[in-house]
mmCIF file of C-alpha atoms in Angstrom:
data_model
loop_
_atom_site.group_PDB
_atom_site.id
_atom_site.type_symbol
_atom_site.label_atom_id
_atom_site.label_comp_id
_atom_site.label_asym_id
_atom_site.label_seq_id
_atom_site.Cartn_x
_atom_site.Cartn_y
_atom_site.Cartn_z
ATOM 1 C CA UNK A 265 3.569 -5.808 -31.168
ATOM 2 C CA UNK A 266 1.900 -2.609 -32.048
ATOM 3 C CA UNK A 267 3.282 0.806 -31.849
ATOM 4 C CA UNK A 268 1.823 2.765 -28.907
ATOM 5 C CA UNK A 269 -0.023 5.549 -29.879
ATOM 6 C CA UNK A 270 1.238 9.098 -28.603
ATOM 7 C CA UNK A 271 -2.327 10.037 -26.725
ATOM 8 C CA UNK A 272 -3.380 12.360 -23.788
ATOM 9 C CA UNK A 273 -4.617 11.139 -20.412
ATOM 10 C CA UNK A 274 -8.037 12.088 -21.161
ATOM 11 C CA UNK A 275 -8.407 9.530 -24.040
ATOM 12 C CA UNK A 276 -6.364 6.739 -22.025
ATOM 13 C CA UNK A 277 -9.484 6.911 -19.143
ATOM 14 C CA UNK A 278 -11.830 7.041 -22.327
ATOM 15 C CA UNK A 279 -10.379 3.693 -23.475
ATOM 16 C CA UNK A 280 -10.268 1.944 -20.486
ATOM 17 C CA UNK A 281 -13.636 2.601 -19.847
ATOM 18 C CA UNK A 282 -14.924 0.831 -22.508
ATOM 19 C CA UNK A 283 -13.020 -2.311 -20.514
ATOM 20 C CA UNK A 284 -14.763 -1.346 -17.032
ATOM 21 C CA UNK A 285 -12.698 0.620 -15.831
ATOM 22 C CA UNK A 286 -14.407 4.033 -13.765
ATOM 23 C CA UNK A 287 -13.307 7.188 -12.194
ATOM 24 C CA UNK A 288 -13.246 6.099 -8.492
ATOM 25 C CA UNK A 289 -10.996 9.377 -7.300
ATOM 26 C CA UNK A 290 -8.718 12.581 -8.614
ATOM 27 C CA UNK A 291 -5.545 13.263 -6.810
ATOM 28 C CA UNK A 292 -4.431 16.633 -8.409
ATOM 29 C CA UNK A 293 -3.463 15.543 -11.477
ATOM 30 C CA UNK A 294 -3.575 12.192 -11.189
ATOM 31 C CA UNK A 295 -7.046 9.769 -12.025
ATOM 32 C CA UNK A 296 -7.551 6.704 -10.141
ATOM 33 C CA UNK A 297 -9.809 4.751 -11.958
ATOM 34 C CA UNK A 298 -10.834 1.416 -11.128
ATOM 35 C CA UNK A 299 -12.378 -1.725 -12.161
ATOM 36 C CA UNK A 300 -14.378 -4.169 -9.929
ATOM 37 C CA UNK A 301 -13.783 -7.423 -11.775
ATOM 38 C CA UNK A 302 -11.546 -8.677 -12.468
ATOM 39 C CA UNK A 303 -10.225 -6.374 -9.680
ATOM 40 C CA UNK A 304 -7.467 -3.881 -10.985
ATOM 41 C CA UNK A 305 -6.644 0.064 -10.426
ATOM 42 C CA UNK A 306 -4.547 2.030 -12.353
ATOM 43 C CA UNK A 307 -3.408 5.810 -12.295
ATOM 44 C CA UNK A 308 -3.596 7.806 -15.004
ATOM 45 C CA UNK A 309 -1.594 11.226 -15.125
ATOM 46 C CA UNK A 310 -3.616 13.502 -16.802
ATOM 47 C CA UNK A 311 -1.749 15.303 -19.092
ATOM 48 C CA UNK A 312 -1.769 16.646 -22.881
ATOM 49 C CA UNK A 313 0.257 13.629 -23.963
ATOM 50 C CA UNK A 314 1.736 10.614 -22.164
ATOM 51 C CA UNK A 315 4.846 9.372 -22.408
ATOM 52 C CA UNK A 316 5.388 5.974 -24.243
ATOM 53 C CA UNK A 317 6.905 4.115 -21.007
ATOM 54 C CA UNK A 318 4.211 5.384 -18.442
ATOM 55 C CA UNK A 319 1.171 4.334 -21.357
ATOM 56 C CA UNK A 320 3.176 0.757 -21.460
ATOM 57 C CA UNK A 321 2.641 0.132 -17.598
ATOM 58 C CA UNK A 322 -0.658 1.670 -17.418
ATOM 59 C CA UNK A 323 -1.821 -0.949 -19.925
ATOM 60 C CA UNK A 324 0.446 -3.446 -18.217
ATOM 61 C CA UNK A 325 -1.338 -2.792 -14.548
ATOM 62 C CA UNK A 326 -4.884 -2.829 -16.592
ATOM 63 C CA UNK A 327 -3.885 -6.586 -17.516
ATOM 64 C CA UNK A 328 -4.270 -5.524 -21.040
ATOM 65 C CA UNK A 329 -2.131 -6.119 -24.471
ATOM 66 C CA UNK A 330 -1.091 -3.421 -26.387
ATOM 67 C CA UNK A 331 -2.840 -4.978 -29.172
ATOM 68 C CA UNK A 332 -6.125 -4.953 -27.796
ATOM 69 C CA UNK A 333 -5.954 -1.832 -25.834
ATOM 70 C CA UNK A 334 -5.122 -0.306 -29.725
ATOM 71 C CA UNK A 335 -7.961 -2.151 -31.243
ATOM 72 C CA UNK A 336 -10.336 -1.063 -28.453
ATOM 73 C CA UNK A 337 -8.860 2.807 -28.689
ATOM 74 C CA UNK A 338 -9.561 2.556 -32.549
ATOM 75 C CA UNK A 339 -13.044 1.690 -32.098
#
């Protein structure tokens, strides 16, 4: 397993878009983004820099590895 990368909110929604996943609503801080299928939704806090454990389930709740949510956050 890869080490998470220590990234900001920002470049998490980047990232996730290149799997599908869109901005469907902002809650204050918070970005709901969405993908239609498969179906999933995730919130994404968006702050400077996200703490390992919340990054883990967001990635976890995007039905992603952490290996291929590095490789596509490389590219």
């Amino acid at each position: 397993m890869s080490r998470l990368p220590r990234i900001s909110g920002q470049e998490c929604m980047k990232t996730l878009a290149k799997v599908g996943f869109y901005l469907k609503r902002q809650r204050g801080s918070h970005l709901i983004l969405r993908r239609d299928d498969p179906f999933a939704q995730v919130v994404v806090p968006a702050h400077k820099e996200l703490d390992k454990g919340t990054l883990r389930g967001i990635i976890r709740q995007a039905h992603l590895g952490v290996d291929e949510f590095m490789a596509l956050h490389s590219s």
